[in-house]
Amino acid sequence: MTEQSARQLKVLFCSAEVTPFAKTGGLADVAGSLPKALARLGHDIRVITPRYGRVDPVRFGLEPVLDDLQVPMDETFEPVKIYAGRLGNQVPVYFVDSQKYFLREGIYGYPDDGERFILFSRGALEFIKRIGWAPDIIHCNDWHTAIIPNWLKTIYSADPFFQKTATVYTIHNLAYQGIFGWRILEIAGIDEYGFLYPEIPELANVVDLMARGMLFADVITTVSERYAQEILTPEYGEKLDPILRDRKDRLFGILNGIDTEELNPATDRHLAVNFDVNSLDRRVENKLDLQRQANMPLNPDVPLLGMISRLTDQKGFDLVGQVIEPLLRLFDVQFVLLGTGDPHYHAMFRRVAEQYPDRTGIFLTFNAELAQKIYGGSDMFLMPSRFEPCGLGQMIAMRYGSVPVVRETGGLADTVQDFDPRTGEGNGFTFKQYDPWAFFAAIIRAVETWKHRDVWRKLQIRGMTRDFSWDRSARKYVEVYLKALEFRAAEVMATGRP
Ligand code: ADP
């Protein structure tokens, strides 16, 4: 370790969701795991998040630390309270509490979402100033906290408190950008700087918070190396690719990890039978258990295909819609799906369930326990995503001995290598073109390979023994934090400004 990387960094990690407090997607899992891994490396990392109505202070053992923080907002001040709790016994987590904005049942989806997350972000900065804890790095995530890098380069640029603070902005999914009108600039106190980036017609008359995070952060990251390349292109860039191309020397891809302690087939209490690489023979009991749960014939000799996913276009469900019928008609396979989302996919899967009642298990709901049973009992796990920033499902599936069949995109391309029958290399089955027959062919290759039990076992073991832990990624984040500090120091030198 170099002397510089051995230095303890102070990091404020800002996230709209943090597992186990509030979760709607992958962002929460990252916010719940990465800070713990950074703390294990010896850094002083603290998390800040809103206190939604569902975050019960008693249940989570939260203590009030400030009850009178006045946060500048619009022309006035908004009072907030701050609570403190812990993540995994070591990482402090601060909660921004506002009766007006956050004491509601849901997390997102309100007409004032823009204001809500402006208040949260400003509250985070004002809070650390108030307690006198000046971080080296403020790590912002997705659109909700994207305004922070913008503020540090405008209204806080002369504030000595933030003189040495660099910002890192992580894109978890470019599809959600936080787009608002002029009014949000007034609420955020930066209307004098106006709209930005008239070169992109779609941005000329709107405030795109994610775009601002990208424009002003010292370093931008996203959640896999492949996605970091893909988003430089118009195909994946969601209109922001020109900004990313301009700043590509500051863009880095770091693959997410998974919580390997929590997600462990040897200890997972949701499985009928626990197993590891040395007791893979026992895994079949989980398949039978899953078949029982799905009301399908109990038969270890039929390949069982699993899917767990939000039912959205992103996840490739139009391809699934095109291949599922011929697959079930022509091949002896079983199919289990767990997911919720777009109503037209619910309708599509209801039809599949009606047509093939004893070959399918269709669960149109969110069920964390059943998810583990599918990871631990299916033979193959399908993810034909149109785009996939990182993807956790394929990693969890591999850890549980289910072999992934995925489209080569984003994090799927970085974690799944196509099986080559000549060399025996690979850990899954992949296809390139977003095309139903390419997907169909990959499934059939998997089904045919599955019949060779010794080959299949090698694929399973390769997936189960791969290192998906956060520790490796956390080290990469530390490198990126140090780069952000270099960029920041160079800028301070160049402008002569604090
Ligand atoms: P995304 O964050 O885009 O939804 P990921 O693959 O990164 O996709 O993460 C999805 C996570 O949510 C996985 O852990 C998956 O098991 C879980 N999940 C998705 N849908 C469901 C569901 N209906 N029930 C239980 N868990 C689900």
Short mmCIF file of C-alpha atoms and ligand atoms in Angstrom, two decimals:
data_model
loop_
_atom_site.label_atom_id
_atom_site.label_comp_id
_atom_site.label_asym_id
_atom_site.label_seq_id
_atom_site.Cartn_x
_atom_site.Cartn_y
_atom_site.Cartn_z
CA MET A 1 0.00 0.00 0.00
CA THR A 2 1.36 3.43 -0.84
CA GLU A 3 1.54 6.02 1.90
CA GLN A 4 -1.24 8.02 0.30
CA SER A 5 -3.66 5.11 0.02
CA ALA A 6 -2.89 4.16 3.61
CA ARG A 7 -4.30 7.48 4.76
CA GLN A 8 -7.64 7.36 6.51
CA LEU A 9 -10.27 9.15 4.45
CA LYS A 10 -13.36 10.86 5.81
CA VAL A 11 -16.28 10.09 3.51
CA LEU A 12 -19.91 11.23 3.65
CA PHE A 13 -22.04 8.77 1.67
CA CYS A 14 -25.37 10.34 0.62
CA SER A 15 -28.15 8.03 -0.52
CA ALA A 16 -31.93 8.20 -0.85
CA GLU A 17 -32.17 4.54 0.17
CA VAL A 18 -30.12 2.37 2.49
CA THR A 19 -30.72 -1.31 3.30
CA PRO A 20 -32.06 -2.29 5.87
CA PHE A 21 -33.83 1.03 6.54
CA ALA A 22 -35.55 1.74 3.20
CA LYS A 23 -35.17 -0.03 -0.13
CA THR A 24 -36.68 0.01 -3.57
CA GLY A 25 -33.72 -1.25 -5.60
CA GLY A 26 -30.02 -1.86 -6.04
CA LEU A 27 -29.00 1.58 -4.75
CA ALA A 28 -30.15 0.58 -1.26
CA ASP A 29 -28.03 -2.57 -1.33
CA VAL A 30 -24.94 -0.64 -2.39
CA ALA A 31 -25.53 1.98 0.30
CA GLY A 32 -25.99 -0.76 2.89
CA SER A 33 -22.85 -2.71 1.97
CA LEU A 34 -20.15 -0.51 0.44
CA PRO A 35 -19.80 1.77 3.50
CA LYS A 36 -19.27 -1.29 5.71
CA ALA A 37 -16.54 -2.56 3.39
CA LEU A 38 -14.88 0.90 3.40
CA ALA A 39 -15.01 0.98 7.20
CA ARG A 40 -13.32 -2.44 7.28
CA LEU A 41 -10.48 -0.86 5.27
CA GLY A 42 -10.08 1.67 8.08
CA HIS A 43 -11.83 4.71 6.64
CA ASP A 44 -14.12 7.05 8.57
CA ILE A 45 -17.25 6.68 6.49
CA ARG A 46 -20.66 7.97 7.50
CA VAL A 47 -23.94 7.57 5.67
CA ILE A 48 -26.76 10.09 5.45
CA THR A 49 -30.30 9.33 4.26
CA PRO A 50 -33.84 10.66 4.79
CA ARG A 51 -35.98 9.35 7.62
CA TYR A 52 -39.07 8.14 5.83
CA GLY A 53 -42.24 7.28 7.72
CA ARG A 54 -41.35 3.59 7.51
CA VAL A 55 -38.05 4.07 9.39
CA ASP A 56 -39.16 3.56 12.97
CA PRO A 57 -36.63 5.14 15.40
CA VAL A 58 -37.45 2.61 18.10
CA ARG A 59 -37.10 -0.45 15.89
CA PHE A 60 -33.76 0.75 14.52
CA GLY A 61 -32.47 2.20 17.78
CA LEU A 62 -32.09 5.74 16.42
CA GLU A 63 -31.05 8.57 18.72
CA PRO A 64 -31.91 12.23 18.15
CA VAL A 65 -28.74 14.29 17.69
CA LEU A 66 -30.05 17.67 16.51
CA ASP A 67 -33.57 19.02 16.68
CA ASP A 68 -33.22 22.52 15.34
CA LEU A 69 -31.25 22.53 12.11
CA GLN A 70 -32.46 25.40 9.90
CA VAL A 71 -31.87 24.44 6.27
CA PRO A 72 -31.89 27.20 3.63
CA MET A 73 -34.57 26.49 1.06
CA ASP A 74 -36.16 28.78 -1.48
CA GLU A 75 -36.32 32.24 0.15
CA THR A 76 -36.58 30.87 3.65
CA PHE A 77 -35.39 28.14 6.05
CA GLU A 78 -36.88 24.72 6.59
CA PRO A 79 -36.49 23.14 10.04
CA VAL A 80 -35.18 19.56 10.16
CA LYS A 81 -34.10 17.16 12.87
CA ILE A 82 -31.24 14.70 12.65
CA TYR A 83 -31.26 11.21 14.07
CA ALA A 84 -28.29 8.85 14.25
CA GLY A 85 -28.14 5.09 14.01
CA ARG A 86 -25.67 2.46 12.85
CA LEU A 87 -25.09 0.18 9.94
CA GLY A 88 -23.64 -3.16 10.99
CA ASN A 89 -22.50 -1.83 14.39
CA GLN A 90 -19.73 0.31 12.99
CA VAL A 91 -20.84 2.79 10.35
CA PRO A 92 -22.74 5.85 11.66
CA VAL A 93 -25.90 6.62 9.71
CA TYR A 94 -27.55 10.02 9.99
CA PHE A 95 -31.21 10.51 9.15
CA VAL A 96 -32.63 13.81 7.93
CA ASP A 97 -36.05 14.10 9.48
CA SER A 98 -38.68 16.49 8.17
CA GLN A 99 -42.29 16.01 9.08
CA LYS A 100 -43.35 18.02 6.05
CA TYR A 101 -41.30 16.20 3.43
CA PHE A 102 -40.40 12.72 4.61
CA LEU A 103 -42.90 11.48 7.18
CA ARG A 104 -44.91 9.71 4.50
CA GLU A 105 -45.60 6.10 3.72
CA GLY A 106 -43.65 5.86 0.44
CA ILE A 107 -40.11 6.70 -0.65
CA TYR A 108 -40.69 8.28 -4.09
CA GLY A 109 -43.52 9.14 -6.41
CA TYR A 110 -44.75 12.41 -4.88
CA PRO A 111 -45.34 15.61 -6.87
CA ASP A 112 -42.79 17.41 -4.68
CA ASP A 113 -40.00 14.80 -5.02
CA GLY A 114 -37.66 17.46 -6.42
CA GLU A 115 -38.09 19.69 -3.36
CA ARG A 116 -37.84 16.73 -1.01
CA PHE A 117 -34.42 15.67 -2.23
CA ILE A 118 -33.14 19.25 -2.48
CA LEU A 119 -34.00 19.58 1.21
CA PHE A 120 -32.32 16.27 2.02
CA SER A 121 -29.15 17.20 0.12
CA ARG A 122 -28.91 20.68 1.62
CA GLY A 123 -29.67 19.26 5.05
CA ALA A 124 -26.74 16.86 4.65
CA LEU A 125 -24.29 19.70 3.94
CA GLU A 126 -25.62 21.99 6.66
CA PHE A 127 -25.54 19.15 9.17
CA ILE A 128 -21.87 18.31 8.69
CA LYS A 129 -21.01 21.99 8.90
CA ARG A 130 -22.93 22.26 12.14
CA ILE A 131 -21.09 19.32 13.74
CA GLY A 132 -17.77 20.47 12.26
CA TRP A 133 -17.03 17.21 10.45
CA ALA A 134 -15.42 18.19 7.14
CA PRO A 135 -15.16 15.15 4.87
CA ASP A 136 -12.45 14.56 2.27
CA ILE A 137 -15.09 13.08 0.00
CA ILE A 138 -18.81 13.55 -0.42
CA HIS A 139 -20.05 10.52 -2.33
CA CYS A 140 -23.39 11.27 -4.05
CA ASN A 141 -25.64 8.72 -5.69
CA ASP A 142 -28.23 8.97 -8.47
CA TRP A 143 -30.34 12.05 -9.11
CA HIS A 144 -31.51 12.58 -5.52
CA THR A 145 -28.17 13.93 -4.30
CA ALA A 146 -26.76 15.09 -7.66
CA ILE A 147 -27.22 18.75 -6.73
CA ILE A 148 -24.44 18.57 -4.12
CA PRO A 149 -21.47 18.74 -6.57
CA ASN A 150 -23.28 21.65 -8.27
CA TRP A 151 -23.59 23.51 -4.95
CA LEU A 152 -19.96 22.93 -3.99
CA LYS A 153 -18.91 24.62 -7.23
CA THR A 154 -21.36 27.54 -6.79
CA ILE A 155 -22.92 28.71 -3.53
CA TYR A 156 -20.41 26.87 -1.32
CA SER A 157 -17.33 27.48 -3.47
CA ALA A 158 -16.02 30.21 -1.18
CA ASP A 159 -16.86 28.35 2.02
CA PRO A 160 -13.61 27.42 3.78
CA PHE A 161 -15.33 24.45 5.40
CA PHE A 162 -15.50 22.62 2.04
CA GLN A 163 -12.14 23.86 0.81
CA LYS A 164 -10.60 20.41 0.63
CA THR A 165 -13.71 18.38 -0.04
CA ALA A 166 -13.96 16.54 -3.35
CA THR A 167 -17.13 15.00 -4.74
CA VAL A 168 -17.73 11.59 -6.31
CA TYR A 169 -20.94 10.99 -8.18
CA THR A 170 -22.17 7.45 -8.84
CA ILE A 171 -24.68 6.62 -11.55
CA HIS A 172 -26.67 3.53 -10.61
CA ASN A 173 -29.11 3.81 -13.46
CA LEU A 174 -29.02 6.46 -16.14
CA ALA A 175 -32.68 5.92 -16.92
CA TYR A 176 -33.80 7.93 -13.85
CA GLN A 177 -32.41 11.46 -14.13
CA GLY A 178 -34.58 13.69 -11.92
CA ILE A 179 -35.82 16.21 -14.46
CA PHE A 180 -37.59 19.35 -13.22
CA GLY A 181 -38.48 22.88 -14.31
CA TRP A 182 -36.93 26.27 -13.50
CA ARG A 183 -38.60 26.46 -10.09
CA ILE A 184 -36.28 23.82 -8.65
CA LEU A 185 -33.32 26.15 -9.24
CA GLU A 186 -35.00 28.81 -7.08
CA ILE A 187 -35.71 26.26 -4.37
CA ALA A 188 -32.09 25.13 -4.54
CA GLY A 189 -30.84 28.73 -4.47
CA ILE A 190 -28.91 28.54 -7.74
CA ASP A 191 -31.29 30.20 -10.20
CA GLU A 192 -28.73 32.90 -10.97
CA TYR A 193 -26.66 30.22 -12.73
CA GLY A 194 -29.58 29.21 -14.96
CA PHE A 195 -30.11 26.21 -17.19
CA LEU A 196 -27.05 24.36 -18.38
CA TYR A 197 -25.98 22.58 -21.50
CA PRO A 198 -28.06 24.17 -24.27
CA GLU A 199 -26.04 22.03 -26.71
CA ILE A 200 -28.27 19.09 -25.81
CA PRO A 201 -31.76 20.08 -27.04
CA GLU A 202 -33.50 17.89 -24.46
CA LEU A 203 -31.68 19.74 -21.66
CA ALA A 204 -32.04 23.28 -22.96
CA ASN A 205 -35.17 24.14 -20.97
CA VAL A 206 -35.09 21.75 -18.06
CA VAL A 207 -33.11 21.09 -14.90
CA ASP A 208 -31.69 17.57 -15.18
CA LEU A 209 -30.23 16.86 -11.78
CA MET A 210 -28.27 13.80 -12.88
CA ALA A 211 -26.64 15.85 -15.64
CA ARG A 212 -25.59 18.39 -13.00
CA GLY A 213 -24.01 15.70 -10.86
CA MET A 214 -22.00 14.59 -13.89
CA LEU A 215 -20.98 18.11 -14.85
CA PHE A 216 -19.73 19.20 -11.45
CA ALA A 217 -18.47 16.09 -9.62
CA ASP A 218 -14.71 15.72 -9.42
CA VAL A 219 -15.09 12.07 -10.39
CA ILE A 220 -18.02 10.14 -11.88
CA THR A 221 -18.43 6.43 -11.38
CA THR A 222 -20.90 3.83 -12.47
CA VAL A 223 -21.52 0.29 -11.36
CA SER A 224 -19.67 -1.80 -13.93
CA GLU A 225 -16.82 -1.28 -16.36
CA ARG A 226 -18.88 -2.29 -19.36
CA TYR A 227 -21.72 0.10 -18.49
CA ALA A 228 -19.11 2.88 -18.11
CA GLN A 229 -18.18 2.31 -21.77
CA GLU A 230 -21.72 1.79 -23.00
CA ILE A 231 -23.06 5.07 -21.59
CA LEU A 232 -20.59 7.00 -23.76
CA THR A 233 -22.70 5.97 -26.77
CA PRO A 234 -26.04 7.37 -27.96
CA GLU A 235 -27.53 3.86 -27.73
CA TYR A 236 -27.09 3.65 -23.93
CA GLY A 237 -26.38 7.28 -23.00
CA GLU A 238 -30.01 8.33 -22.44
CA LYS A 239 -29.22 11.72 -24.09
CA LEU A 240 -26.44 12.46 -21.60
CA ASP A 241 -23.66 10.75 -23.57
CA PRO A 242 -22.23 14.06 -24.89
CA ILE A 243 -21.58 15.19 -21.29
CA LEU A 244 -20.07 11.84 -20.40
CA ARG A 245 -17.84 11.88 -23.47
CA ASP A 246 -16.61 15.36 -22.50
CA ARG A 247 -15.76 14.11 -19.03
CA LYS A 248 -14.66 10.59 -19.81
CA ASP A 249 -11.24 11.05 -18.20
CA ARG A 250 -13.15 11.31 -14.93
CA LEU A 251 -15.52 8.37 -15.50
CA PHE A 252 -14.75 4.99 -13.91
CA GLY A 253 -16.67 1.71 -13.78
CA ILE A 254 -16.56 -0.25 -10.51
CA LEU A 255 -18.56 -3.44 -10.27
CA ASN A 256 -20.96 -3.75 -7.34
CA GLY A 257 -20.41 -6.58 -4.91
CA ILE A 258 -23.01 -8.58 -3.02
CA ASP A 259 -23.27 -9.14 0.70
CA THR A 260 -21.66 -12.59 0.77
CA GLU A 261 -22.37 -13.09 4.47
CA GLU A 262 -26.06 -12.49 4.06
CA LEU A 263 -26.27 -14.31 0.72
CA ASN A 264 -24.74 -17.65 1.55
CA PRO A 265 -26.32 -20.98 0.53
CA ALA A 266 -24.50 -22.69 3.40
CA THR A 267 -26.42 -20.67 6.00
CA ASP A 268 -29.48 -19.19 4.24
CA ARG A 269 -32.44 -20.10 6.44
CA HIS A 270 -34.93 -19.68 3.58
CA LEU A 271 -33.58 -22.75 1.80
CA ALA A 272 -35.05 -26.20 2.48
CA VAL A 273 -31.49 -27.57 2.61
CA ASN A 274 -28.22 -25.71 3.03
CA PHE A 275 -25.30 -26.62 0.80
CA ASP A 276 -21.89 -25.50 -0.40
CA VAL A 277 -19.49 -26.58 -3.15
CA ASN A 278 -18.62 -29.74 -1.21
CA SER A 279 -22.23 -30.79 -0.75
CA LEU A 280 -23.76 -29.83 -4.09
CA ASP A 281 -25.63 -33.16 -4.24
CA ARG A 282 -27.95 -31.82 -1.55
CA ARG A 283 -28.99 -28.90 -3.74
CA VAL A 284 -31.60 -31.06 -5.51
CA GLU A 285 -33.75 -30.93 -2.35
CA ASN A 286 -34.17 -27.20 -2.94
CA LYS A 287 -35.26 -27.85 -6.51
CA LEU A 288 -37.92 -30.30 -5.30
CA ASP A 289 -39.00 -27.81 -2.65
CA LEU A 290 -39.37 -25.12 -5.32
CA GLN A 291 -41.32 -27.47 -7.60
CA ARG A 292 -43.62 -28.22 -4.68
CA GLN A 293 -44.12 -24.54 -3.97
CA ALA A 294 -44.88 -23.87 -7.67
CA ASN A 295 -47.29 -26.83 -7.90
CA MET A 296 -45.20 -28.47 -10.61
CA PRO A 297 -44.38 -32.18 -10.91
CA LEU A 298 -41.55 -33.11 -8.52
CA ASN A 299 -38.88 -34.21 -10.94
CA PRO A 300 -35.14 -33.62 -10.60
CA ASP A 301 -34.58 -34.61 -14.25
CA VAL A 302 -36.30 -31.62 -15.88
CA PRO A 303 -34.25 -28.43 -16.19
CA LEU A 304 -35.78 -25.63 -14.14
CA LEU A 305 -35.37 -22.07 -15.42
CA GLY A 306 -35.76 -19.22 -12.92
CA MET A 307 -36.26 -15.46 -13.15
CA ILE A 308 -36.56 -12.83 -10.41
CA SER A 309 -36.97 -9.30 -11.61
CA ARG A 310 -38.82 -6.05 -11.82
CA LEU A 311 -41.16 -6.56 -14.78
CA THR A 312 -39.97 -3.67 -16.95
CA ASP A 313 -38.80 -3.24 -20.53
CA GLN A 314 -35.23 -2.78 -19.26
CA LYS A 315 -35.11 -6.41 -18.15
CA GLY A 316 -35.87 -7.85 -21.60
CA PHE A 317 -39.39 -9.11 -20.99
CA ASP A 318 -40.42 -8.54 -24.58
CA LEU A 319 -37.82 -11.19 -25.51
CA VAL A 320 -39.14 -13.49 -22.78
CA GLY A 321 -42.65 -12.98 -24.20
CA GLN A 322 -41.48 -14.15 -27.60
CA VAL A 323 -39.50 -17.22 -26.52
CA ILE A 324 -41.51 -18.58 -23.62
CA GLU A 325 -44.32 -20.19 -25.61
CA PRO A 326 -42.14 -22.11 -28.14
CA LEU A 327 -39.78 -23.04 -25.33
CA LEU A 328 -42.51 -24.62 -23.21
CA ARG A 329 -44.19 -26.21 -26.24
CA LEU A 330 -41.07 -27.75 -27.78
CA PHE A 331 -38.81 -28.53 -24.82
CA ASP A 332 -39.18 -30.40 -21.60
CA VAL A 333 -38.41 -27.56 -19.18
CA GLN A 334 -39.99 -25.89 -16.17
CA PHE A 335 -40.14 -22.13 -15.65
CA VAL A 336 -40.49 -20.15 -12.42
CA LEU A 337 -40.89 -16.37 -12.40
CA LEU A 338 -41.04 -13.98 -9.44
CA GLY A 339 -41.64 -10.32 -10.20
CA THR A 340 -43.86 -7.28 -10.22
CA GLY A 341 -44.06 -4.29 -12.50
CA ASP A 342 -45.74 -3.23 -15.71
CA PRO A 343 -49.36 -4.45 -15.93
CA HIS A 344 -48.97 -5.71 -19.49
CA TYR A 345 -46.25 -8.12 -18.34
CA HIS A 346 -48.48 -9.27 -15.50
CA ALA A 347 -51.15 -10.05 -18.10
CA MET A 348 -48.61 -11.79 -20.33
CA PHE A 349 -47.44 -14.10 -17.54
CA ARG A 350 -51.00 -14.83 -16.42
CA ARG A 351 -51.67 -16.14 -19.92
CA VAL A 352 -48.51 -18.28 -19.81
CA ALA A 353 -49.57 -19.68 -16.43
CA GLU A 354 -53.03 -20.54 -17.77
CA GLN A 355 -51.64 -22.25 -20.86
CA TYR A 356 -48.93 -24.27 -19.09
CA PRO A 357 -50.16 -24.68 -15.49
CA ASP A 358 -48.00 -27.67 -14.63
CA ARG A 359 -44.82 -26.44 -16.30
CA THR A 360 -44.73 -22.96 -14.78
CA GLY A 361 -44.75 -21.24 -11.41
CA ILE A 362 -45.69 -17.59 -11.87
CA PHE A 363 -45.52 -15.37 -8.77
CA LEU A 364 -46.51 -11.78 -9.54
CA THR A 365 -45.47 -10.34 -6.20
CA PHE A 366 -42.42 -9.21 -4.20
CA ASN A 367 -41.22 -12.00 -1.92
CA ALA A 368 -37.66 -11.99 -0.55
CA GLU A 369 -37.97 -15.49 0.90
CA LEU A 370 -39.21 -17.08 -2.31
CA ALA A 371 -36.42 -15.27 -4.18
CA GLN A 372 -33.82 -17.20 -2.15
CA LYS A 373 -35.62 -20.48 -2.88
CA ILE A 374 -35.47 -19.72 -6.61
CA TYR A 375 -31.77 -18.84 -6.48
CA GLY A 376 -31.11 -22.02 -4.52
CA GLY A 377 -33.40 -24.38 -6.46
CA SER A 378 -33.34 -23.36 -10.13
CA ASP A 379 -30.84 -24.85 -12.58
CA MET A 380 -30.56 -21.73 -14.72
CA PHE A 381 -31.23 -18.06 -14.12
CA LEU A 382 -32.38 -15.85 -17.00
CA MET A 383 -31.46 -12.15 -17.42
CA PRO A 384 -31.92 -11.06 -21.05
CA SER A 385 -31.68 -7.34 -20.16
CA ARG A 386 -31.84 -4.60 -22.77
CA PHE A 387 -29.37 -2.73 -20.57
CA GLU A 388 -28.03 -3.58 -17.12
CA PRO A 389 -25.82 -1.12 -15.18
CA CYS A 390 -24.57 -3.91 -12.91
CA GLY A 391 -27.22 -6.49 -12.04
CA LEU A 392 -27.23 -8.37 -8.76
CA GLY A 393 -29.44 -11.28 -9.77
CA GLN A 394 -26.81 -13.03 -11.88
CA MET A 395 -24.24 -12.77 -9.08
CA ILE A 396 -26.59 -14.11 -6.44
CA ALA A 397 -27.65 -16.91 -8.81
CA MET A 398 -24.01 -17.95 -9.36
CA ARG A 399 -23.30 -17.90 -5.63
CA TYR A 400 -26.26 -20.26 -5.18
CA GLY A 401 -25.27 -22.64 -7.99
CA SER A 402 -27.82 -21.50 -10.58
CA VAL A 403 -26.10 -20.96 -13.94
CA PRO A 404 -26.89 -17.59 -15.58
CA VAL A 405 -28.18 -17.14 -19.13
CA VAL A 406 -27.72 -13.44 -19.89
CA ARG A 407 -27.43 -10.84 -22.57
CA GLU A 408 -23.87 -9.48 -22.92
CA THR A 409 -24.48 -5.97 -21.64
CA GLY A 410 -23.30 -3.83 -18.72
CA GLY A 411 -22.49 -5.70 -15.54
CA LEU A 412 -23.85 -8.92 -17.04
CA ALA A 413 -21.02 -8.82 -19.60
CA ASP A 414 -18.49 -8.17 -16.81
CA THR A 415 -19.58 -11.09 -14.64
CA VAL A 416 -20.77 -13.86 -16.98
CA GLN A 417 -18.45 -15.48 -19.54
CA ASP A 418 -19.99 -17.67 -22.20
CA PHE A 419 -19.35 -21.40 -21.82
CA ASP A 420 -17.08 -22.77 -24.53
CA PRO A 421 -17.57 -26.54 -24.91
CA ARG A 422 -14.18 -26.95 -26.61
CA THR A 423 -12.08 -25.39 -23.87
CA GLY A 424 -14.52 -25.92 -21.01
CA GLU A 425 -14.10 -22.28 -20.00
CA GLY A 426 -16.90 -19.93 -18.93
CA ASN A 427 -19.44 -19.67 -16.11
CA GLY A 428 -22.73 -19.22 -17.96
CA PHE A 429 -24.40 -18.67 -21.32
CA THR A 430 -24.49 -15.34 -23.09
CA PHE A 431 -25.88 -13.77 -26.27
CA LYS A 432 -25.10 -10.44 -27.90
CA GLN A 433 -27.90 -9.19 -30.11
CA TYR A 434 -31.10 -8.01 -28.47
CA ASP A 435 -33.05 -10.60 -30.38
CA PRO A 436 -35.46 -13.37 -29.28
CA TRP A 437 -33.76 -16.08 -31.28
CA ALA A 438 -30.32 -15.24 -29.95
CA PHE A 439 -31.84 -15.55 -26.48
CA PHE A 440 -33.64 -18.77 -27.41
CA ALA A 441 -30.41 -20.29 -28.75
CA ALA A 442 -28.55 -19.43 -25.52
CA ILE A 443 -31.28 -21.12 -23.44
CA ILE A 444 -31.14 -24.23 -25.61
CA ARG A 445 -27.34 -24.39 -25.33
CA ALA A 446 -27.77 -24.22 -21.55
CA VAL A 447 -30.45 -26.92 -21.53
CA GLU A 448 -28.30 -29.22 -23.68
CA THR A 449 -25.22 -28.63 -21.56
CA TRP A 450 -27.22 -29.30 -18.39
CA LYS A 451 -27.64 -32.91 -19.54
CA HIS A 452 -23.89 -33.42 -19.09
CA ARG A 453 -23.92 -33.44 -15.33
CA ASP A 454 -20.14 -33.41 -14.83
CA VAL A 455 -19.72 -30.39 -17.13
CA TRP A 456 -22.64 -28.64 -15.47
CA ARG A 457 -21.20 -29.18 -12.03
CA LYS A 458 -17.98 -27.48 -13.09
CA LEU A 459 -19.99 -24.47 -14.26
CA GLN A 460 -21.83 -24.35 -10.96
CA ILE A 461 -18.64 -24.58 -8.91
CA ARG A 462 -16.97 -21.88 -10.96
CA GLY A 463 -19.87 -19.53 -10.22
CA MET A 464 -20.07 -20.47 -6.54
CA THR A 465 -16.37 -19.90 -5.90
CA ARG A 466 -16.02 -16.58 -7.67
CA ASP A 467 -15.31 -13.62 -5.38
CA PHE A 468 -18.35 -11.31 -5.45
CA SER A 469 -17.59 -9.70 -2.09
CA TRP A 470 -17.52 -5.94 -1.63
CA ASP A 471 -13.93 -5.84 -0.39
CA ARG A 472 -12.38 -5.77 -3.86
CA SER A 473 -14.73 -3.06 -5.10
CA ALA A 474 -14.24 -1.02 -1.92
CA ARG A 475 -10.49 -0.85 -2.65
CA LYS A 476 -11.29 0.47 -6.10
CA TYR A 477 -13.54 3.14 -4.61
CA VAL A 478 -10.65 4.23 -2.38
CA GLU A 479 -8.47 4.64 -5.50
CA VAL A 480 -11.19 6.71 -7.11
CA TYR A 481 -11.57 8.86 -3.96
CA LEU A 482 -7.84 9.61 -4.12
CA LYS A 483 -8.19 10.57 -7.79
CA ALA A 484 -11.07 12.90 -6.94
CA LEU A 485 -8.87 14.59 -4.32
CA GLU A 486 -6.13 15.06 -6.93
CA PHE A 487 -8.57 16.65 -9.38
CA ARG A 488 -9.88 18.89 -6.61
CA ALA A 489 -6.39 19.94 -5.49
CA ALA A 490 -5.40 20.71 -9.08
CA GLU A 491 -8.50 22.85 -9.51
CA VAL A 492 -7.88 24.80 -6.30
CA MET A 493 -4.31 25.42 -7.47
CA ALA A 494 -5.47 26.53 -10.91
CA THR A 495 -8.19 28.93 -9.75
CA GLY A 496 -6.46 30.11 -6.61
CA ARG A 497 -9.87 29.78 -4.95
CA PRO A 498 -10.46 27.82 -1.79
P1 ADP B 1 -32.57 -3.77 -10.33
O1 ADP B 1 -31.84 -3.07 -9.22
O2 ADP B 1 -32.42 -3.09 -11.68
O3 ADP B 1 -33.99 -4.10 -10.02
P2 ADP B 1 -30.73 -5.98 -9.79
O4 ADP B 1 -30.50 -7.30 -10.44
O5 ADP B 1 -29.53 -5.10 -9.63
O6 ADP B 1 -31.88 -5.21 -10.57
O7 ADP B 1 -31.32 -6.20 -8.34
C1 ADP B 1 -32.58 -6.75 -8.14
C2 ADP B 1 -32.67 -7.29 -6.73
O8 ADP B 1 -34.02 -7.28 -6.31
C3 ADP B 1 -32.19 -8.72 -6.63
O9 ADP B 1 -31.64 -8.91 -5.34
C4 ADP B 1 -33.49 -9.51 -6.78
O10 ADP B 1 -33.41 -10.77 -6.14
C5 ADP B 1 -34.47 -8.61 -6.06
N1 ADP B 1 -35.85 -8.73 -6.57
C6 ADP B 1 -36.34 -8.24 -7.73
N2 ADP B 1 -37.65 -8.52 -7.85
C7 ADP B 1 -37.99 -9.21 -6.75
C8 ADP B 1 -39.23 -9.79 -6.27
N3 ADP B 1 -40.36 -9.70 -6.97
N4 ADP B 1 -39.22 -10.43 -5.09
C9 ADP B 1 -38.07 -10.51 -4.36
N5 ADP B 1 -36.89 -9.99 -4.75
C10 ADP B 1 -36.84 -9.33 -5.92
#
